[in-house]
Amino acid sequence: MPATPFHSSLCVSSSSSSSSSSSSPSNSHQPNPFLSPKPTTLLFHKHPPPLLHSTLSSQTKEKILCLEVMGVDAGKALSLNPSLHSATLQSIHSVISFLQSKGIHQKDFAKIFGMCPKLLTSDVKTDLIPVFTFLSEDLKVPDQNFRRAINKCPRLLASSAKDQLKPTLFYLQRLGLKDLEALAYHDPVLLVSSVEKTLIPKLRYLGSLGFSKSAIVGMVLRCPALLTFSIENNFKPKFEYFSGEMHRKLEELEGFPQYFSFSLEKRIKPRYVETEQSGKDVSLSLMLKSTDDEFRELLREGA
């Protein structure tokens, strides 16, 4: 069931709101309970605004309250997006209203604006509408599933459809990733990744390990998340353990690239040690994919 519309009462001057309610007793819009008086100094968490509380304008205080009501750290948002200082309450509300019209729920705003505070000062026509057009026309996301894609990767909303999303989708499709549903709902972070700075370096690193181009493409198609893993924090330590400690063949890793998705310390090392101690021959996929009970059974019976 859709969330109750996030009306402008959350992002308008409290003085105008109170005067409206007092002059119109029959007004159907009841005062929003979120706007009960709160000490503004309590609204700042880890990122207090650069200005002293006493110097804040009334409109800035209202913006702070608006953000905090949504669950957004106002100090952090103002720090990461200085344009918020001069943004009007009406412009912020236009962004909120537009997102709601696309199926985004009020409870989603804390995550979305917390991750991408610059969205609060984005332009609906030039910034946001093209993103939803991309989701609809290029990724074939139905209107009712916009929320699912956005919640999976809020950075989609902060990316240029023309300069980032479309070119990256084209590159991924040329690489062989043609499952639009998977890109939309499982690995949309690939779409907001830089082709030159993120995707290509990871493909080159896999090539440096000895994999052929066709093997790399096959690995990525089996496990698109490979392109989201860090070279320094994931690929290098896990491959060093695979080749230096486990002494496994490259072909086994080519057939099971999901190896890189498992924790080195919590899964790979303990499972390998137990396998070695048992003296049994267990394939890489069975060793890591099995549940604890299944793994123990494998070691008892032999793979």
PDB file of C-alpha atoms in Angstrom:
ATOM      1  CA  MET A   1       0.000   0.000   0.000  1.00  0.00           C
ATOM      2  CA  PRO A   2       1.478   3.404  -0.966  1.00  0.00           C
ATOM      3  CA  ALA A   3       2.690   5.617   1.809  1.00  0.00           C
ATOM      4  CA  THR A   4       0.647   8.618   2.843  1.00  0.00           C
ATOM      5  CA  PRO A   5       1.711  11.601   0.690  1.00  0.00           C
ATOM      6  CA  PHE A   6       4.447  13.639   2.304  1.00  0.00           C
ATOM      7  CA  HIS A   7       2.601  16.950   2.176  1.00  0.00           C
ATOM      8  CA  SER A   8       4.245  20.349   2.098  1.00  0.00           C
ATOM      9  CA  SER A   9       3.388  20.865   5.763  1.00  0.00           C
ATOM     10  CA  LEU A  10       6.724  19.230   6.524  1.00  0.00           C
ATOM     11  CA  CYS A  11       8.644  21.741   4.481  1.00  0.00           C
ATOM     12  CA  VAL A  12       6.904  25.064   4.973  1.00  0.00           C
ATOM     13  CA  SER A  13       7.257  27.824   7.486  1.00  0.00           C
ATOM     14  CA  SER A  14       5.664  26.949  10.801  1.00  0.00           C
ATOM     15  CA  SER A  15       4.439  30.511  11.142  1.00  0.00           C
ATOM     16  CA  SER A  16       2.520  30.368   7.880  1.00  0.00           C
ATOM     17  CA  SER A  17       1.162  26.964   8.837  1.00  0.00           C
ATOM     18  CA  SER A  18      -0.088  28.136  12.201  1.00  0.00           C
ATOM     19  CA  SER A  19      -1.689  31.290  10.812  1.00  0.00           C
ATOM     20  CA  SER A  20      -3.450  29.224   8.199  1.00  0.00           C
ATOM     21  CA  SER A  21      -4.865  26.810  10.728  1.00  0.00           C
ATOM     22  CA  SER A  22      -6.022  29.561  13.102  1.00  0.00           C
ATOM     23  CA  SER A  23      -7.808  31.546  10.404  1.00  0.00           C
ATOM     24  CA  SER A  24      -9.458  28.468   8.898  1.00  0.00           C
ATOM     25  CA  PRO A  25     -10.896  26.243  11.611  1.00  0.00           C
ATOM     26  CA  SER A  26     -12.534  24.041   8.992  1.00  0.00           C
ATOM     27  CA  ASN A  27      -9.251  23.365   7.195  1.00  0.00           C
ATOM     28  CA  SER A  28      -9.100  19.621   6.525  1.00  0.00           C
ATOM     29  CA  HIS A  29      -5.302  19.510   6.908  1.00  0.00           C
ATOM     30  CA  GLN A  30      -4.598  18.944  10.569  1.00  0.00           C
ATOM     31  CA  PRO A  31      -1.326  20.246  12.023  1.00  0.00           C
ATOM     32  CA  ASN A  32       1.385  17.707  11.346  1.00  0.00           C
ATOM     33  CA  PRO A  33       2.383  15.920  14.552  1.00  0.00           C
ATOM     34  CA  PHE A  34       6.002  15.904  13.408  1.00  0.00           C
ATOM     35  CA  LEU A  35       6.083  19.691  13.694  1.00  0.00           C
ATOM     36  CA  SER A  36       5.576  19.819  17.434  1.00  0.00           C
ATOM     37  CA  PRO A  37       8.081  22.200  19.001  1.00  0.00           C
ATOM     38  CA  LYS A  38      11.535  20.679  19.388  1.00  0.00           C
ATOM     39  CA  PRO A  39      14.770  22.255  20.565  1.00  0.00           C
ATOM     40  CA  THR A  40      16.616  22.755  17.304  1.00  0.00           C
ATOM     41  CA  THR A  41      19.923  22.158  19.071  1.00  0.00           C
ATOM     42  CA  LEU A  42      18.841  18.552  19.590  1.00  0.00           C
ATOM     43  CA  LEU A  43      18.406  18.037  15.859  1.00  0.00           C
ATOM     44  CA  PHE A  44      22.127  18.000  15.126  1.00  0.00           C
ATOM     45  CA  HIS A  45      23.888  14.676  15.363  1.00  0.00           C
ATOM     46  CA  LYS A  46      27.459  14.032  14.273  1.00  0.00           C
ATOM     47  CA  HIS A  47      27.603  16.877  11.774  1.00  0.00           C
ATOM     48  CA  PRO A  48      26.505  20.209  13.283  1.00  0.00           C
ATOM     49  CA  PRO A  49      25.980  22.987  10.712  1.00  0.00           C
ATOM     50  CA  PRO A  50      28.913  25.386  10.370  1.00  0.00           C
ATOM     51  CA  LEU A  51      26.860  28.302  11.691  1.00  0.00           C
ATOM     52  CA  LEU A  52      26.013  28.828  15.328  1.00  0.00           C
ATOM     53  CA  HIS A  53      22.412  28.073  16.206  1.00  0.00           C
ATOM     54  CA  SER A  54      21.778  31.691  17.192  1.00  0.00           C
ATOM     55  CA  THR A  55      22.750  32.893  13.709  1.00  0.00           C
ATOM     56  CA  LEU A  56      20.551  30.512  11.760  1.00  0.00           C
ATOM     57  CA  SER A  57      17.723  32.090   9.807  1.00  0.00           C
ATOM     58  CA  SER A  58      14.166  30.959  10.456  1.00  0.00           C
ATOM     59  CA  GLN A  59      13.999  29.363   7.006  1.00  0.00           C
ATOM     60  CA  THR A  60      17.201  27.402   7.655  1.00  0.00           C
ATOM     61  CA  LYS A  61      15.737  26.177  10.939  1.00  0.00           C
ATOM     62  CA  GLU A  62      12.625  25.037   9.062  1.00  0.00           C
ATOM     63  CA  LYS A  63      14.791  23.194   6.525  1.00  0.00           C
ATOM     64  CA  ILE A  64      16.690  21.523   9.331  1.00  0.00           C
ATOM     65  CA  LEU A  65      13.433  20.431  10.929  1.00  0.00           C
ATOM     66  CA  CYS A  66      12.151  19.189   7.578  1.00  0.00           C
ATOM     67  CA  LEU A  67      15.277  17.046   7.085  1.00  0.00           C
ATOM     68  CA  GLU A  68      15.274  15.680  10.616  1.00  0.00           C
ATOM     69  CA  VAL A  69      11.599  14.741  10.369  1.00  0.00           C
ATOM     70  CA  MET A  70      12.516  12.618   7.340  1.00  0.00           C
ATOM     71  CA  GLY A  71      15.281  10.978   9.367  1.00  0.00           C
ATOM     72  CA  VAL A  72      18.093  12.769   7.535  1.00  0.00           C
ATOM     73  CA  ASP A  73      21.077  14.083   9.501  1.00  0.00           C
ATOM     74  CA  ALA A  74      20.642  17.794   8.730  1.00  0.00           C
ATOM     75  CA  GLY A  75      24.174  18.740   9.743  1.00  0.00           C
ATOM     76  CA  LYS A  76      25.678  16.131   7.453  1.00  0.00           C
ATOM     77  CA  ALA A  77      23.363  17.067   4.579  1.00  0.00           C
ATOM     78  CA  LEU A  78      24.196  20.775   4.885  1.00  0.00           C
ATOM     79  CA  SER A  79      27.887  19.952   5.087  1.00  0.00           C
ATOM     80  CA  LEU A  80      27.923  17.683   2.032  1.00  0.00           C
ATOM     81  CA  ASN A  81      25.546  19.871   0.044  1.00  0.00           C
ATOM     82  CA  PRO A  82      26.212  23.566   0.812  1.00  0.00           C
ATOM     83  CA  SER A  83      23.598  24.520  -1.793  1.00  0.00           C
ATOM     84  CA  LEU A  84      20.979  23.536   0.772  1.00  0.00           C
ATOM     85  CA  HIS A  85      21.717  26.743   2.667  1.00  0.00           C
ATOM     86  CA  SER A  86      20.259  28.841  -0.146  1.00  0.00           C
ATOM     87  CA  ALA A  87      17.648  26.363  -1.387  1.00  0.00           C
ATOM     88  CA  THR A  88      14.033  27.270  -0.758  1.00  0.00           C
ATOM     89  CA  LEU A  89      11.636  25.077   1.150  1.00  0.00           C
ATOM     90  CA  GLN A  90       9.427  25.030  -1.940  1.00  0.00           C
ATOM     91  CA  SER A  91      12.225  23.623  -4.126  1.00  0.00           C
ATOM     92  CA  ILE A  92      12.971  20.887  -1.590  1.00  0.00           C
ATOM     93  CA  HIS A  93       9.285  20.034  -1.420  1.00  0.00           C
ATOM     94  CA  SER A  94       9.081  19.823  -5.227  1.00  0.00           C
ATOM     95  CA  VAL A  95      11.767  17.122  -5.180  1.00  0.00           C
ATOM     96  CA  ILE A  96       9.973  15.214  -2.415  1.00  0.00           C
ATOM     97  CA  SER A  97       6.613  15.450  -4.169  1.00  0.00           C
ATOM     98  CA  PHE A  98       8.058  14.296  -7.486  1.00  0.00           C
ATOM     99  CA  LEU A  99       9.725  11.269  -5.943  1.00  0.00           C
ATOM    100  CA  GLN A 100       6.499  10.354  -4.201  1.00  0.00           C
ATOM    101  CA  SER A 101       4.663  10.604  -7.500  1.00  0.00           C
ATOM    102  CA  LYS A 102       7.058   7.946  -8.786  1.00  0.00           C
ATOM    103  CA  GLY A 103       6.220   5.548  -5.979  1.00  0.00           C
ATOM    104  CA  ILE A 104       8.959   6.398  -3.490  1.00  0.00           C
ATOM    105  CA  HIS A 105       7.696   6.124   0.091  1.00  0.00           C
ATOM    106  CA  GLN A 106       8.201   8.590   2.898  1.00  0.00           C
ATOM    107  CA  LYS A 107      10.146   5.973   4.866  1.00  0.00           C
ATOM    108  CA  ASP A 108      12.646   5.692   1.984  1.00  0.00           C
ATOM    109  CA  PHE A 109      13.802   9.305   2.194  1.00  0.00           C
ATOM    110  CA  ALA A 110      16.152   8.823   5.160  1.00  0.00           C
ATOM    111  CA  LYS A 111      18.227   6.329   3.164  1.00  0.00           C
ATOM    112  CA  ILE A 112      17.972   8.123  -0.185  1.00  0.00           C
ATOM    113  CA  PHE A 113      18.762  11.648   1.015  1.00  0.00           C
ATOM    114  CA  GLY A 114      21.204  10.371   3.609  1.00  0.00           C
ATOM    115  CA  MET A 115      23.286   8.732   0.874  1.00  0.00           C
ATOM    116  CA  CYS A 116      22.734  11.457  -1.722  1.00  0.00           C
ATOM    117  CA  PRO A 117      21.986  14.817  -0.039  1.00  0.00           C
ATOM    118  CA  LYS A 118      22.626  16.663  -3.290  1.00  0.00           C
ATOM    119  CA  LEU A 119      19.298  15.268  -4.499  1.00  0.00           C
ATOM    120  CA  LEU A 120      17.557  17.770  -2.233  1.00  0.00           C
ATOM    121  CA  THR A 121      18.702  20.587  -4.514  1.00  0.00           C
ATOM    122  CA  SER A 122      18.383  18.728  -7.811  1.00  0.00           C
ATOM    123  CA  ASP A 123      16.201  20.015 -10.617  1.00  0.00           C
ATOM    124  CA  VAL A 124      13.178  17.838 -11.256  1.00  0.00           C
ATOM    125  CA  LYS A 125      13.002  18.562 -14.982  1.00  0.00           C
ATOM    126  CA  THR A 126      16.682  18.392 -15.937  1.00  0.00           C
ATOM    127  CA  ASP A 127      18.028  15.948 -13.331  1.00  0.00           C
ATOM    128  CA  LEU A 128      15.327  13.583 -12.081  1.00  0.00           C
ATOM    129  CA  ILE A 129      12.916  13.113 -14.965  1.00  0.00           C
ATOM    130  CA  PRO A 130      15.705  11.870 -17.312  1.00  0.00           C
ATOM    131  CA  VAL A 131      16.684   9.227 -14.733  1.00  0.00           C
ATOM    132  CA  PHE A 132      13.155   7.842 -14.558  1.00  0.00           C
ATOM    133  CA  THR A 133      12.930   7.961 -18.349  1.00  0.00           C
ATOM    134  CA  PHE A 134      16.134   5.898 -18.451  1.00  0.00           C
ATOM    135  CA  LEU A 135      14.711   3.397 -15.964  1.00  0.00           C
ATOM    136  CA  SER A 136      11.534   3.072 -17.977  1.00  0.00           C
ATOM    137  CA  GLU A 137      12.808   3.110 -21.552  1.00  0.00           C
ATOM    138  CA  ASP A 138      16.350   1.725 -21.312  1.00  0.00           C
ATOM    139  CA  LEU A 139      16.130  -0.658 -18.343  1.00  0.00           C
ATOM    140  CA  LYS A 140      12.458  -1.517 -18.993  1.00  0.00           C
ATOM    141  CA  VAL A 141      11.555  -1.022 -15.330  1.00  0.00           C
ATOM    142  CA  PRO A 142       7.749  -0.867 -14.876  1.00  0.00           C
ATOM    143  CA  ASP A 143       6.457   2.209 -13.060  1.00  0.00           C
ATOM    144  CA  GLN A 144       5.438   0.129 -10.053  1.00  0.00           C
ATOM    145  CA  ASN A 145       9.017  -1.127  -9.663  1.00  0.00           C
ATOM    146  CA  PHE A 146      10.783   2.256  -9.647  1.00  0.00           C
ATOM    147  CA  ARG A 147      10.953   2.135  -5.864  1.00  0.00           C
ATOM    148  CA  ARG A 148      12.615  -1.280  -5.875  1.00  0.00           C
ATOM    149  CA  ALA A 149      15.398  -0.136  -8.206  1.00  0.00           C
ATOM    150  CA  ILE A 150      15.961   3.181  -6.435  1.00  0.00           C
ATOM    151  CA  ASN A 151      16.105   1.633  -2.978  1.00  0.00           C
ATOM    152  CA  LYS A 152      18.651  -0.873  -4.229  1.00  0.00           C
ATOM    153  CA  CYS A 153      20.866   1.955  -5.476  1.00  0.00           C
ATOM    154  CA  PRO A 154      19.847   5.534  -4.524  1.00  0.00           C
ATOM    155  CA  ARG A 155      22.868   6.823  -6.444  1.00  0.00           C
ATOM    156  CA  LEU A 156      20.892   6.213  -9.627  1.00  0.00           C
ATOM    157  CA  LEU A 157      18.975   9.401  -8.840  1.00  0.00           C
ATOM    158  CA  ALA A 158      22.189  11.386  -8.446  1.00  0.00           C
ATOM    159  CA  SER A 159      23.643  10.204 -11.768  1.00  0.00           C
ATOM    160  CA  SER A 160      23.327  11.842 -15.149  1.00  0.00           C
ATOM    161  CA  ALA A 161      21.211   9.722 -17.460  1.00  0.00           C
ATOM    162  CA  LYS A 162      23.008  11.124 -20.501  1.00  0.00           C
ATOM    163  CA  ASP A 163      26.603  11.178 -19.281  1.00  0.00           C
ATOM    164  CA  GLN A 164      26.677   8.221 -16.867  1.00  0.00           C
ATOM    165  CA  LEU A 165      23.776   5.772 -17.011  1.00  0.00           C
ATOM    166  CA  LYS A 166      23.264   5.398 -20.757  1.00  0.00           C
ATOM    167  CA  PRO A 167      26.973   5.076 -21.707  1.00  0.00           C
ATOM    168  CA  THR A 168      27.634   2.590 -18.901  1.00  0.00           C
ATOM    169  CA  LEU A 169      24.624   0.471 -19.844  1.00  0.00           C
ATOM    170  CA  PHE A 170      25.865   0.436 -23.450  1.00  0.00           C
ATOM    171  CA  TYR A 171      29.317  -0.705 -22.289  1.00  0.00           C
ATOM    172  CA  LEU A 172      27.913  -3.453 -20.071  1.00  0.00           C
ATOM    173  CA  GLN A 173      25.676  -4.705 -22.866  1.00  0.00           C
ATOM    174  CA  ARG A 174      28.632  -4.830 -25.258  1.00  0.00           C
ATOM    175  CA  LEU A 175      30.471  -6.811 -22.610  1.00  0.00           C
ATOM    176  CA  GLY A 176      27.622  -9.308 -22.667  1.00  0.00           C
ATOM    177  CA  LEU A 177      25.466  -8.279 -19.699  1.00  0.00           C
ATOM    178  CA  LYS A 178      22.087  -8.205 -21.389  1.00  0.00           C
ATOM    179  CA  ASP A 179      19.857  -9.189 -18.449  1.00  0.00           C
ATOM    180  CA  LEU A 180      18.178  -5.846 -17.810  1.00  0.00           C
ATOM    181  CA  GLU A 181      16.211  -7.169 -14.854  1.00  0.00           C
ATOM    182  CA  ALA A 182      19.418  -8.226 -13.103  1.00  0.00           C
ATOM    183  CA  LEU A 183      20.996  -4.848 -13.755  1.00  0.00           C
ATOM    184  CA  ALA A 184      17.944  -3.018 -12.467  1.00  0.00           C
ATOM    185  CA  TYR A 185      17.270  -4.970  -9.295  1.00  0.00           C
ATOM    186  CA  HIS A 186      20.438  -6.860  -8.353  1.00  0.00           C
ATOM    187  CA  ASP A 187      23.496  -4.983  -9.622  1.00  0.00           C
ATOM    188  CA  PRO A 188      22.393  -1.403 -10.417  1.00  0.00           C
ATOM    189  CA  VAL A 189      25.582  -0.158  -8.740  1.00  0.00           C
ATOM    190  CA  LEU A 190      27.328  -1.169 -11.978  1.00  0.00           C
ATOM    191  CA  LEU A 191      25.361   1.517 -13.795  1.00  0.00           C
ATOM    192  CA  VAL A 192      26.679   4.276 -11.533  1.00  0.00           C
ATOM    193  CA  SER A 193      30.277   3.009 -11.772  1.00  0.00           C
ATOM    194  CA  SER A 194      32.865   4.721 -13.944  1.00  0.00           C
ATOM    195  CA  VAL A 195      33.743   2.640 -16.986  1.00  0.00           C
ATOM    196  CA  GLU A 196      37.246   4.097 -17.237  1.00  0.00           C
ATOM    197  CA  LYS A 197      38.113   4.297 -13.534  1.00  0.00           C
ATOM    198  CA  THR A 198      36.250   1.308 -12.092  1.00  0.00           C
ATOM    199  CA  LEU A 199      35.066  -1.313 -14.558  1.00  0.00           C
ATOM    200  CA  ILE A 200      37.966  -1.492 -17.015  1.00  0.00           C
ATOM    201  CA  PRO A 201      40.691  -1.609 -14.301  1.00  0.00           C
ATOM    202  CA  LYS A 202      38.968  -4.609 -12.697  1.00  0.00           C
ATOM    203  CA  LEU A 203      38.746  -6.433 -16.017  1.00  0.00           C
ATOM    204  CA  ARG A 204      42.421  -5.700 -16.644  1.00  0.00           C
ATOM    205  CA  TYR A 205      43.369  -7.001 -13.213  1.00  0.00           C
ATOM    206  CA  LEU A 206      41.561 -10.275 -13.863  1.00  0.00           C
ATOM    207  CA  GLY A 207      43.486 -10.483 -17.128  1.00  0.00           C
ATOM    208  CA  SER A 208      46.760  -9.980 -15.252  1.00  0.00           C
ATOM    209  CA  LEU A 209      45.980 -13.115 -13.212  1.00  0.00           C
ATOM    210  CA  GLY A 210      46.138 -15.198 -16.366  1.00  0.00           C
ATOM    211  CA  PHE A 211      42.514 -15.318 -17.476  1.00  0.00           C
ATOM    212  CA  SER A 212      41.794 -14.923 -21.188  1.00  0.00           C
ATOM    213  CA  LYS A 213      39.376 -12.258 -22.400  1.00  0.00           C
ATOM    214  CA  SER A 214      36.707 -14.840 -23.142  1.00  0.00           C
ATOM    215  CA  ALA A 215      37.204 -16.396 -19.704  1.00  0.00           C
ATOM    216  CA  ILE A 216      36.840 -12.999 -18.005  1.00  0.00           C
ATOM    217  CA  VAL A 217      33.626 -12.274 -19.885  1.00  0.00           C
ATOM    218  CA  GLY A 218      32.269 -15.677 -18.886  1.00  0.00           C
ATOM    219  CA  MET A 219      33.176 -15.038 -15.244  1.00  0.00           C
ATOM    220  CA  VAL A 220      31.478 -11.651 -15.249  1.00  0.00           C
ATOM    221  CA  LEU A 221      28.346 -13.070 -16.869  1.00  0.00           C
ATOM    222  CA  ARG A 222      28.168 -15.763 -14.183  1.00  0.00           C
ATOM    223  CA  CYS A 223      28.889 -13.292 -11.399  1.00  0.00           C
ATOM    224  CA  PRO A 224      28.295  -9.619 -12.380  1.00  0.00           C
ATOM    225  CA  ALA A 225      29.099  -8.625  -8.800  1.00  0.00           C
ATOM    226  CA  LEU A 226      32.770  -9.250  -9.694  1.00  0.00           C
ATOM    227  CA  LEU A 227      32.819  -5.749 -11.141  1.00  0.00           C
ATOM    228  CA  THR A 228      31.755  -4.296  -7.794  1.00  0.00           C
ATOM    229  CA  PHE A 229      34.588  -5.865  -5.761  1.00  0.00           C
ATOM    230  CA  SER A 230      37.672  -3.938  -4.698  1.00  0.00           C
ATOM    231  CA  ILE A 231      40.966  -4.947  -6.298  1.00  0.00           C
ATOM    232  CA  GLU A 232      43.023  -4.172  -3.183  1.00  0.00           C
ATOM    233  CA  ASN A 233      40.599  -5.404  -0.525  1.00  0.00           C
ATOM    234  CA  ASN A 234      39.044  -8.354  -2.329  1.00  0.00           C
ATOM    235  CA  PHE A 235      40.710  -9.654  -5.478  1.00  0.00           C
ATOM    236  CA  LYS A 236      44.334  -9.466  -4.335  1.00  0.00           C
ATOM    237  CA  PRO A 237      44.139 -11.093  -0.883  1.00  0.00           C
ATOM    238  CA  LYS A 238      41.692 -13.766  -1.995  1.00  0.00           C
ATOM    239  CA  PHE A 239      43.649 -14.672  -5.126  1.00  0.00           C
ATOM    240  CA  GLU A 240      46.891 -14.768  -3.163  1.00  0.00           C
ATOM    241  CA  TYR A 241      45.300 -17.250  -0.766  1.00  0.00           C
ATOM    242  CA  PHE A 242      43.796 -19.240  -3.640  1.00  0.00           C
ATOM    243  CA  SER A 243      47.079 -19.625  -5.489  1.00  0.00           C
ATOM    244  CA  GLY A 244      49.614 -19.438  -2.666  1.00  0.00           C
ATOM    245  CA  GLU A 245      47.908 -21.459   0.074  1.00  0.00           C
ATOM    246  CA  MET A 246      45.210 -23.531  -1.608  1.00  0.00           C
ATOM    247  CA  HIS A 247      47.298 -24.273  -4.737  1.00  0.00           C
ATOM    248  CA  ARG A 248      44.165 -24.643  -6.820  1.00  0.00           C
ATOM    249  CA  LYS A 249      44.064 -24.399 -10.594  1.00  0.00           C
ATOM    250  CA  LEU A 250      42.979 -21.249 -12.390  1.00  0.00           C
ATOM    251  CA  GLU A 251      40.334 -23.214 -14.280  1.00  0.00           C
ATOM    252  CA  GLU A 252      38.469 -23.936 -11.051  1.00  0.00           C
ATOM    253  CA  LEU A 253      38.296 -20.233 -10.237  1.00  0.00           C
ATOM    254  CA  GLU A 254      37.158 -19.517 -13.791  1.00  0.00           C
ATOM    255  CA  GLY A 255      34.294 -21.946 -13.299  1.00  0.00           C
ATOM    256  CA  PHE A 256      33.397 -20.565  -9.891  1.00  0.00           C
ATOM    257  CA  PRO A 257      34.065 -16.791  -9.854  1.00  0.00           C
ATOM    258  CA  GLN A 258      31.628 -16.524  -6.928  1.00  0.00           C
ATOM    259  CA  TYR A 259      34.668 -17.462  -4.842  1.00  0.00           C
ATOM    260  CA  PHE A 260      35.425 -13.734  -4.585  1.00  0.00           C
ATOM    261  CA  SER A 261      32.033 -13.063  -2.998  1.00  0.00           C
ATOM    262  CA  PHE A 262      32.808 -15.133   0.130  1.00  0.00           C
ATOM    263  CA  SER A 263      34.565 -13.792   3.203  1.00  0.00           C
ATOM    264  CA  LEU A 264      38.239 -14.763   3.278  1.00  0.00           C
ATOM    265  CA  GLU A 265      38.488 -14.904   7.064  1.00  0.00           C
ATOM    266  CA  LYS A 266      35.031 -16.217   7.949  1.00  0.00           C
ATOM    267  CA  ARG A 267      34.390 -18.657   5.113  1.00  0.00           C
ATOM    268  CA  ILE A 268      37.257 -19.413   2.745  1.00  0.00           C
ATOM    269  CA  LYS A 269      40.086 -20.003   5.234  1.00  0.00           C
ATOM    270  CA  PRO A 270      38.103 -22.027   7.820  1.00  0.00           C
ATOM    271  CA  ARG A 271      36.485 -24.213   5.159  1.00  0.00           C
ATOM    272  CA  TYR A 272      39.808 -24.847   3.415  1.00  0.00           C
ATOM    273  CA  VAL A 273      41.563 -25.749   6.679  1.00  0.00           C
ATOM    274  CA  GLU A 274      38.822 -28.227   7.586  1.00  0.00           C
ATOM    275  CA  THR A 275      38.937 -29.731   4.110  1.00  0.00           C
ATOM    276  CA  GLU A 276      42.703 -30.208   4.318  1.00  0.00           C
ATOM    277  CA  GLN A 277      42.465 -31.747   7.771  1.00  0.00           C
ATOM    278  CA  SER A 278      39.846 -34.212   6.567  1.00  0.00           C
ATOM    279  CA  GLY A 279      41.990 -35.284   3.637  1.00  0.00           C
ATOM    280  CA  LYS A 280      38.929 -35.219   1.384  1.00  0.00           C
ATOM    281  CA  ASP A 281      38.760 -33.774  -2.116  1.00  0.00           C
ATOM    282  CA  VAL A 282      35.999 -31.159  -2.204  1.00  0.00           C
ATOM    283  CA  SER A 283      35.380 -28.839  -5.148  1.00  0.00           C
ATOM    284  CA  LEU A 284      35.686 -25.098  -4.610  1.00  0.00           C
ATOM    285  CA  SER A 285      31.975 -24.485  -5.155  1.00  0.00           C
ATOM    286  CA  LEU A 286      30.849 -27.228  -2.768  1.00  0.00           C
ATOM    287  CA  MET A 287      33.369 -26.137  -0.178  1.00  0.00           C
ATOM    288  CA  LEU A 288      32.001 -22.601  -0.059  1.00  0.00           C
ATOM    289  CA  LYS A 289      28.337 -22.841  -1.094  1.00  0.00           C
ATOM    290  CA  SER A 290      27.339 -25.635   1.254  1.00  0.00           C
ATOM    291  CA  THR A 291      25.645 -24.904   4.549  1.00  0.00           C
ATOM    292  CA  ASP A 292      27.569 -25.872   7.682  1.00  0.00           C
ATOM    293  CA  ASP A 293      25.632 -29.121   7.994  1.00  0.00           C
ATOM    294  CA  GLU A 294      26.066 -29.967   4.324  1.00  0.00           C
ATOM    295  CA  PHE A 295      29.770 -29.206   4.529  1.00  0.00           C
ATOM    296  CA  ARG A 296      30.269 -31.491   7.543  1.00  0.00           C
ATOM    297  CA  GLU A 297      28.401 -34.247   5.703  1.00  0.00           C
ATOM    298  CA  LEU A 298      30.620 -33.782   2.650  1.00  0.00           C
ATOM    299  CA  LEU A 299      33.710 -34.211   4.786  1.00  0.00           C
ATOM    300  CA  ARG A 300      32.307 -37.327   6.453  1.00  0.00           C
ATOM    301  CA  GLU A 301      31.291 -39.006   3.206  1.00  0.00           C
ATOM    302  CA  GLY A 302      33.857 -37.563   0.820  1.00  0.00           C
ATOM    303  CA  ALA A 303      32.953 -35.504  -2.228  1.00  0.00           C
TER     304      ALA A 303
END
